[in-house]
Amino acid sequence: MKIGELDLGERPVMLAPMEDVTDKSFRLICKEQGADMTYTEFVSADALIRSIAATTRKLDIDPQERPTAIQIYGREVEPMVEAAKIVEAARPDIIDINFGCPVKKVAGKGAGAGMLRDIPKMLEITRAVVDAVNLPVTVKTRLGWDHNSKIIVELAERLQDCGIQALTVHGRTRSQMYTGEADWEMIGQVKANPRLKIPVIGNGDITAPEQALEAFDRYGVDGIMVGRASIGAPWVFRGMKSLVATGQQLPPLSVGEMMGLLRRQIRESIARIDEYRGILHIRRHLAASPLFKGIPHFRDTRIAMLRASTYEELSAILDQVEERIQHDNNSQTPQCDI
């Protein structure tokens, strides 16, 4: 699959952009575990042009994680164009436009998935950004605003006409948020449109290698994007990539190897911010990690793990958890979506 001159190979598996999740450390780990491409947390155009420090830090890319896309969002043409030029100077491989974020503070203000209620403005922004930069521009969006406005098949053509070089479709409407099941049949319809010449990347509910393979074989997408299934489990990419590329399942990582990746995230999060806020940031990964699912009578330990405020305290709890898992004959971690 090629996006402009960027060749991602056959059937790429990509890390989806996720706010407060896809920081530089996590992206690099996912890349090492098999992700073919990474995306930053989404970047507010308004905050970027005002040089808000927390926003400009999101533009920092580790050379080893490439290829990487920086994703921007906004609701007005001029700020989006100015932001795209700033992003271009940070030298990502791709600039992605977020027309898919469903949360109220974004979509409710007309940005993200809110643009699905103002298609002329969406197209105007897309065309202006494409014209303003020399990097490939891509778009990530949803099926439509709600069940009665699933417009993605026609919209894909119109976005292509604006000059984008790939389209990612999350198989839900904005009204669905993250509930229900992703509609891969409609993603398949987008890909099957003979007038659409750009790559189509499918997104939504890919949590296991078999689902990744089905997305390619059944729905014909050019690439897939994995989001929530990677939170607390960056190792999901190795299994998906292996099955998609070779048809072979890899043996699972050991408990120690998986725990080592989570510990690395904690250390690097602390180094990037500070001890207190770094641990706060990583709690979402710990809470979501399948490594801890299914452990009997784990509630009190989970609460302690998520309340820990120092690395020493958290590390001691993880030591206990790792030892417990290692000695539990009934916990061989098949549930970890390797």
Tab-separated table of C-alpha atoms in Angstrom:
chain	number	residue	atom	x	y	z
A	1	MET	CA	0.000	0.000	0.000
A	2	LYS	CA	1.386	3.392	-0.978
A	3	ILE	CA	0.411	6.791	0.379
A	4	GLY	CA	1.963	9.186	-2.043
A	5	GLU	CA	5.549	7.976	-2.356
A	6	LEU	CA	5.473	6.280	1.036
A	7	ASP	CA	5.382	2.509	0.589
A	8	LEU	CA	3.975	0.675	3.614
A	9	GLY	CA	4.167	-2.752	2.003
A	10	GLU	CA	1.371	-5.260	1.626
A	11	ARG	CA	-1.475	-5.219	4.140
A	12	PRO	CA	-0.050	-2.762	6.687
A	13	VAL	CA	-1.276	-2.795	10.290
A	14	MET	CA	-1.190	0.663	11.846
A	15	LEU	CA	-1.493	2.217	15.290
A	16	ALA	CA	-4.514	4.530	15.431
A	17	PRO	CA	-4.215	8.070	16.801
A	18	MET	CA	-5.589	8.240	20.356
A	19	GLU	CA	-5.584	11.231	22.659
A	20	ASP	CA	-3.630	10.680	25.909
A	21	VAL	CA	-2.498	7.283	24.586
A	22	THR	CA	-0.238	7.491	21.531
A	23	ASP	CA	2.650	9.440	23.031
A	24	LYS	CA	6.125	9.008	21.574
A	25	SER	CA	7.160	6.183	23.897
A	26	PHE	CA	4.032	4.121	23.237
A	27	ARG	CA	4.314	4.671	19.494
A	28	LEU	CA	7.902	3.435	19.451
A	29	ILE	CA	7.015	0.323	21.453
A	30	CYS	CA	4.137	-0.439	19.075
A	31	LYS	CA	6.488	0.035	16.131
A	32	GLU	CA	8.942	-2.426	17.670
A	33	GLN	CA	6.088	-4.879	18.180
A	34	GLY	CA	5.108	-4.829	14.510
A	35	ALA	CA	3.037	-1.709	13.769
A	36	ASP	CA	3.794	-0.606	10.198
A	37	MET	CA	2.904	3.022	10.862
A	38	THR	CA	2.143	5.166	13.904
A	39	TYR	CA	-0.028	8.225	14.452
A	40	THR	CA	0.401	10.923	17.074
A	41	GLU	CA	-2.263	12.039	19.475
A	42	PHE	CA	-4.470	14.489	17.645
A	43	VAL	CA	-3.256	18.074	17.610
A	44	SER	CA	-5.565	21.062	17.965
A	45	ALA	CA	-4.945	23.557	15.178
A	46	ASP	CA	-6.019	26.450	17.407
A	47	ALA	CA	-3.676	25.401	20.222
A	48	LEU	CA	-0.803	24.778	17.827
A	49	ILE	CA	-0.898	28.203	16.239
A	50	ARG	CA	-0.980	29.720	19.737
A	51	SER	CA	2.180	27.720	20.567
A	52	ILE	CA	0.638	25.960	23.557
A	53	ALA	CA	3.522	23.925	24.979
A	54	ALA	CA	1.536	20.750	25.666
A	55	THR	CA	0.393	20.770	22.035
A	56	THR	CA	3.723	21.523	20.394
A	57	ARG	CA	5.297	18.641	22.353
A	58	LYS	CA	3.037	16.272	20.404
A	59	LEU	CA	5.001	17.089	17.250
A	60	ASP	CA	8.127	15.355	18.561
A	61	ILE	CA	8.842	12.181	16.558
A	62	ASP	CA	11.444	9.528	17.296
A	63	PRO	CA	13.260	8.620	14.053
A	64	GLN	CA	12.980	4.935	14.952
A	65	GLU	CA	9.174	5.015	14.993
A	66	ARG	CA	8.810	6.184	11.394
A	67	PRO	CA	6.790	6.241	9.277
A	68	THR	CA	4.641	8.507	11.436
A	69	ALA	CA	1.656	10.743	10.754
A	70	ILE	CA	0.765	13.835	12.748
A	71	GLN	CA	-2.988	14.288	12.991
A	72	ILE	CA	-4.595	17.724	13.251
A	73	TYR	CA	-8.139	18.872	13.877
A	74	GLY	CA	-10.019	22.144	13.769
A	75	ARG	CA	-13.173	23.765	12.454
A	76	GLU	CA	-11.937	26.741	10.425
A	77	VAL	CA	-9.927	26.889	7.223
A	78	GLU	CA	-7.214	29.417	8.068
A	79	PRO	CA	-6.144	27.904	11.408
A	80	MET	CA	-6.055	24.445	9.840
A	81	VAL	CA	-3.866	25.679	6.988
A	82	GLU	CA	-1.520	27.489	9.358
A	83	ALA	CA	-1.353	24.444	11.633
A	84	ALA	CA	-0.631	22.163	8.675
A	85	LYS	CA	2.348	24.330	7.717
A	86	ILE	CA	3.683	24.174	11.283
A	87	VAL	CA	3.249	20.406	11.278
A	88	GLU	CA	5.006	20.120	7.928
A	89	ALA	CA	8.030	21.846	9.458
A	90	ALA	CA	8.145	19.083	12.098
A	91	ARG	CA	8.722	16.643	9.197
A	92	PRO	CA	6.254	13.831	9.726
A	93	ASP	CA	5.765	11.410	6.856
A	94	ILE	CA	2.067	12.264	6.518
A	95	ILE	CA	-0.378	14.910	7.710
A	96	ASP	CA	-3.704	13.388	8.710
A	97	ILE	CA	-6.907	15.374	9.221
A	98	ASN	CA	-9.211	14.256	12.009
A	99	PHE	CA	-12.839	14.350	10.907
A	100	GLY	CA	-13.766	11.452	13.157
A	101	CYS	CA	-13.328	12.311	16.856
A	102	PRO	CA	-16.794	11.946	18.413
A	103	VAL	CA	-16.259	13.431	21.884
A	104	LYS	CA	-18.445	16.380	22.795
A	105	LYS	CA	-15.658	18.872	23.444
A	106	VAL	CA	-14.436	18.348	19.853
A	107	ALA	CA	-17.425	17.277	17.734
A	108	GLY	CA	-19.832	19.470	19.681
A	109	LYS	CA	-17.829	22.505	18.609
A	110	GLY	CA	-17.896	21.524	14.947
A	111	ALA	CA	-14.454	19.917	14.678
A	112	GLY	CA	-13.615	16.215	14.393
A	113	ALA	CA	-16.763	14.230	13.601
A	114	GLY	CA	-18.697	17.473	13.913
A	115	MET	CA	-17.609	18.202	10.357
A	116	LEU	CA	-19.938	15.416	9.205
A	117	ARG	CA	-22.739	17.961	9.695
A	118	ASP	CA	-21.005	20.514	7.469
A	119	ILE	CA	-19.644	18.675	4.452
A	120	PRO	CA	-18.926	21.831	2.396
A	121	LYS	CA	-16.711	23.129	5.210
A	122	MET	CA	-15.046	19.719	5.543
A	123	LEU	CA	-14.190	19.711	1.863
A	124	GLU	CA	-13.031	23.323	1.943
A	125	ILE	CA	-10.644	22.585	4.815
A	126	THR	CA	-9.360	19.430	3.154
A	127	ARG	CA	-8.690	21.119	-0.176
A	128	ALA	CA	-6.977	24.078	1.510
A	129	VAL	CA	-4.679	21.863	3.598
A	130	VAL	CA	-3.757	19.718	0.588
A	131	ASP	CA	-2.889	22.854	-1.395
A	132	ALA	CA	-0.870	24.374	1.469
A	133	VAL	CA	1.662	21.584	2.065
A	134	ASN	CA	3.922	19.293	0.107
A	135	LEU	CA	3.476	16.241	2.319
A	136	PRO	CA	0.794	13.635	1.590
A	137	VAL	CA	-2.490	14.531	3.290
A	138	THR	CA	-4.889	11.849	4.495
A	139	VAL	CA	-8.256	11.899	6.276
A	140	LYS	CA	-9.772	9.833	9.069
A	141	THR	CA	-13.537	9.986	9.465
A	142	ARG	CA	-16.681	7.980	10.257
A	143	LEU	CA	-19.648	6.576	8.340
A	144	GLY	CA	-21.710	9.685	8.950
A	145	TRP	CA	-23.235	11.715	11.746
A	146	ASP	CA	-25.959	9.233	12.656
A	147	HIS	CA	-27.859	6.195	11.384
A	148	ASN	CA	-29.871	8.341	8.953
A	149	SER	CA	-26.836	9.974	7.363
A	150	LYS	CA	-24.346	7.270	6.488
A	151	ILE	CA	-22.743	9.192	3.651
A	152	ILE	CA	-19.266	7.727	3.627
A	153	VAL	CA	-19.374	6.061	0.186
A	154	GLU	CA	-20.151	9.329	-1.606
A	155	LEU	CA	-18.049	11.388	0.814
A	156	ALA	CA	-14.978	9.263	0.103
A	157	GLU	CA	-15.121	10.243	-3.557
A	158	ARG	CA	-15.472	13.919	-2.709
A	159	LEU	CA	-12.512	13.792	-0.331
A	160	GLN	CA	-10.495	12.042	-3.018
A	161	ASP	CA	-11.346	14.891	-5.373
A	162	CYS	CA	-9.857	17.295	-2.815
A	163	GLY	CA	-6.497	15.599	-3.250
A	164	ILE	CA	-6.128	13.359	-0.206
A	165	GLN	CA	-3.930	10.323	-0.749
A	166	ALA	CA	-5.583	7.826	1.623
A	167	LEU	CA	-8.771	7.555	3.669
A	168	THR	CA	-9.294	5.844	7.019
A	169	VAL	CA	-12.879	4.903	7.853
A	170	HIS	CA	-13.987	4.114	11.384
A	171	GLY	CA	-17.003	1.862	10.970
A	172	ARG	CA	-19.344	3.779	13.263
A	173	THR	CA	-21.338	6.979	13.102
A	174	ARG	CA	-20.627	9.855	15.414
A	175	SER	CA	-23.852	9.136	17.297
A	176	GLN	CA	-22.624	5.632	18.090
A	177	MET	CA	-19.475	6.991	19.715
A	178	TYR	CA	-17.701	3.699	20.555
A	179	THR	CA	-20.808	1.613	21.239
A	180	GLY	CA	-22.270	-1.220	19.176
A	181	GLU	CA	-20.295	-2.982	16.493
A	182	ALA	CA	-18.246	-1.379	13.744
A	183	ASP	CA	-19.936	-1.753	10.344
A	184	TRP	CA	-17.263	-3.402	8.240
A	185	GLU	CA	-19.756	-4.097	5.459
A	186	MET	CA	-19.948	-0.363	4.816
A	187	ILE	CA	-16.184	-0.009	4.997
A	188	GLY	CA	-16.085	-2.739	2.360
A	189	GLN	CA	-18.520	-0.744	0.206
A	190	VAL	CA	-16.173	2.220	0.292
A	191	LYS	CA	-13.289	0.053	-0.856
A	192	ALA	CA	-15.406	-1.643	-3.556
A	193	ASN	CA	-16.341	1.670	-5.191
A	194	PRO	CA	-14.598	1.497	-8.595
A	195	ARG	CA	-14.308	5.281	-8.721
A	196	LEU	CA	-12.202	5.377	-5.581
A	197	LYS	CA	-8.509	5.075	-6.428
A	198	ILE	CA	-6.866	5.993	-3.116
A	199	PRO	CA	-6.067	3.411	-0.395
A	200	VAL	CA	-8.815	2.669	2.124
A	201	ILE	CA	-7.834	1.871	5.705
A	202	GLY	CA	-10.395	0.188	7.939
A	203	ASN	CA	-10.741	0.924	11.636
A	204	GLY	CA	-12.970	-0.416	14.386
A	205	ASP	CA	-13.133	-3.477	16.660
A	206	ILE	CA	-9.932	-5.137	15.440
A	207	THR	CA	-8.702	-6.850	18.595
A	208	ALA	CA	-7.257	-10.187	17.445
A	209	PRO	CA	-5.101	-11.523	14.596
A	210	GLU	CA	-8.031	-13.432	13.059
A	211	GLN	CA	-10.073	-10.235	12.835
A	212	ALA	CA	-7.187	-8.441	11.185
A	213	LEU	CA	-6.908	-11.160	8.575
A	214	GLU	CA	-10.676	-11.106	7.942
A	215	ALA	CA	-10.605	-7.352	7.389
A	216	PHE	CA	-8.229	-7.851	4.484
A	217	ASP	CA	-9.637	-11.073	3.076
A	218	ARG	CA	-13.357	-10.340	3.380
A	219	TYR	CA	-13.594	-6.577	3.031
A	220	GLY	CA	-10.629	-5.887	0.771
A	221	VAL	CA	-9.203	-2.916	2.639
A	222	ASP	CA	-5.676	-1.803	1.842
A	223	GLY	CA	-4.688	-1.392	5.491
A	224	ILE	CA	-6.117	-1.652	8.979
A	225	MET	CA	-5.820	0.603	11.991
A	226	VAL	CA	-5.816	-0.712	15.555
A	227	GLY	CA	-6.767	1.547	18.431
A	228	ARG	CA	-8.271	0.556	21.762
A	229	ALA	CA	-7.026	-3.045	21.601
A	230	SER	CA	-3.453	-1.755	21.846
A	231	ILE	CA	-3.988	0.193	25.081
A	232	GLY	CA	-2.071	-1.674	27.752
A	233	ALA	CA	-1.179	-4.292	25.134
A	234	PRO	CA	1.264	-2.928	22.541
A	235	TRP	CA	2.196	-6.525	21.753
A	236	VAL	CA	-1.079	-7.001	19.823
A	237	PHE	CA	0.675	-5.870	16.657
A	238	ARG	CA	3.171	-8.735	16.544
A	239	GLY	CA	0.441	-11.373	16.363
A	240	MET	CA	-1.673	-9.490	13.860
A	241	LYS	CA	1.247	-8.696	11.603
A	242	SER	CA	2.510	-12.262	11.647
A	243	LEU	CA	-0.829	-13.835	10.729
A	244	VAL	CA	-1.581	-11.241	8.043
A	245	ALA	CA	1.876	-11.398	6.466
A	246	THR	CA	2.724	-15.105	6.789
A	247	GLY	CA	-0.448	-16.932	7.767
A	248	GLN	CA	1.378	-18.176	10.861
A	249	GLN	CA	0.588	-17.478	14.491
A	250	LEU	CA	3.489	-16.408	16.697
A	251	PRO	CA	3.881	-17.949	20.142
A	252	PRO	CA	2.721	-15.504	22.829
A	253	LEU	CA	5.164	-13.336	24.699
A	254	SER	CA	5.936	-14.513	28.200
A	255	VAL	CA	4.333	-12.796	31.167
A	256	GLY	CA	7.733	-11.339	31.988
A	257	GLU	CA	8.118	-9.905	28.494
A	258	MET	CA	4.679	-8.309	28.542
A	259	MET	CA	5.201	-6.952	32.033
A	260	GLY	CA	8.552	-5.612	30.873
A	261	LEU	CA	6.866	-3.582	28.150
A	262	LEU	CA	4.409	-2.085	30.641
A	263	ARG	CA	7.252	-1.258	33.027
A	264	ARG	CA	9.120	0.421	30.195
A	265	GLN	CA	6.073	2.564	29.441
A	266	ILE	CA	5.915	3.621	33.078
A	267	ARG	CA	9.597	4.562	33.218
A	268	GLU	CA	9.512	6.459	29.953
A	269	SER	CA	6.283	8.253	30.883
A	270	ILE	CA	7.913	9.416	34.125
A	271	ALA	CA	11.059	10.506	32.269
A	272	ARG	CA	8.997	12.443	29.730
A	273	ILE	CA	6.844	14.325	32.263
A	274	ASP	CA	7.552	13.732	35.970
A	275	GLU	CA	6.875	10.949	38.454
A	276	TYR	CA	3.385	11.953	39.574
A	277	ARG	CA	1.942	12.992	36.219
A	278	GLY	CA	3.797	10.253	34.374
A	279	ILE	CA	2.114	7.627	36.524
A	280	LEU	CA	-1.258	9.329	36.096
A	281	HIS	CA	-0.774	9.159	32.336
A	282	ILE	CA	0.045	5.472	32.349
A	283	ARG	CA	-2.891	4.401	34.535
A	284	ARG	CA	-5.134	4.138	31.493
A	285	HIS	CA	-2.815	1.523	30.010
A	286	LEU	CA	-2.653	-0.422	33.263
A	287	ALA	CA	-6.424	-0.325	33.701
A	288	ALA	CA	-7.020	-1.602	30.163
A	289	SER	CA	-4.262	-4.197	29.961
A	290	PRO	CA	-5.532	-7.729	29.250
A	291	LEU	CA	-2.526	-9.006	31.168
A	292	PHE	CA	-4.481	-8.476	34.388
A	293	LYS	CA	-7.849	-9.750	33.210
A	294	GLY	CA	-9.122	-12.990	34.675
A	295	ILE	CA	-6.901	-12.956	37.763
A	296	PRO	CA	-9.081	-14.211	40.647
A	297	HIS	CA	-9.778	-11.798	43.522
A	298	PHE	CA	-7.782	-9.056	41.841
A	299	ARG	CA	-10.002	-6.101	42.744
A	300	ASP	CA	-8.026	-4.835	45.750
A	301	THR	CA	-4.725	-5.244	43.918
A	302	ARG	CA	-6.109	-3.373	40.899
A	303	ILE	CA	-7.250	-0.504	43.103
A	304	ALA	CA	-3.834	-0.327	44.766
A	305	MET	CA	-2.097	-0.441	41.379
A	306	LEU	CA	-4.193	2.434	40.033
A	307	ARG	CA	-3.759	4.496	43.196
A	308	ALA	CA	0.025	4.160	43.382
A	309	SER	CA	1.678	7.577	43.174
A	310	THR	CA	5.382	6.686	43.070
A	311	TYR	CA	7.377	4.411	40.800
A	312	GLU	CA	8.713	2.487	43.776
A	313	GLU	CA	5.200	1.760	45.042
A	314	LEU	CA	3.851	0.822	41.632
A	315	SER	CA	6.856	-1.346	40.793
A	316	ALA	CA	6.466	-3.302	44.038
A	317	ILE	CA	2.805	-4.013	43.228
A	318	LEU	CA	3.712	-5.150	39.714
A	319	ASP	CA	6.374	-7.441	41.172
A	320	GLN	CA	3.707	-9.099	43.284
A	321	VAL	CA	1.292	-9.366	40.360
A	322	GLU	CA	3.924	-10.859	38.068
A	323	GLU	CA	4.889	-13.431	40.679
A	324	ARG	CA	1.236	-14.286	41.195
A	325	ILE	CA	0.599	-14.803	37.492
A	326	GLN	CA	3.759	-16.856	37.066
A	327	HIS	CA	2.661	-19.228	39.800
A	328	ASP	CA	-0.954	-19.517	38.717
A	329	ASN	CA	-1.319	-22.637	36.619
A	330	ASN	CA	-4.713	-21.444	35.457
A	331	SER	CA	-3.408	-18.154	34.039
A	332	GLN	CA	-1.379	-18.840	30.888
A	333	THR	CA	-2.648	-15.498	29.399
A	334	PRO	CA	-4.506	-16.815	26.319
A	335	GLN	CA	-6.819	-13.866	26.799
A	336	CYS	CA	-4.090	-11.361	26.017
A	337	ASP	CA	-4.886	-10.995	22.311
A	338	ILE	CA	-1.294	-11.685	21.360
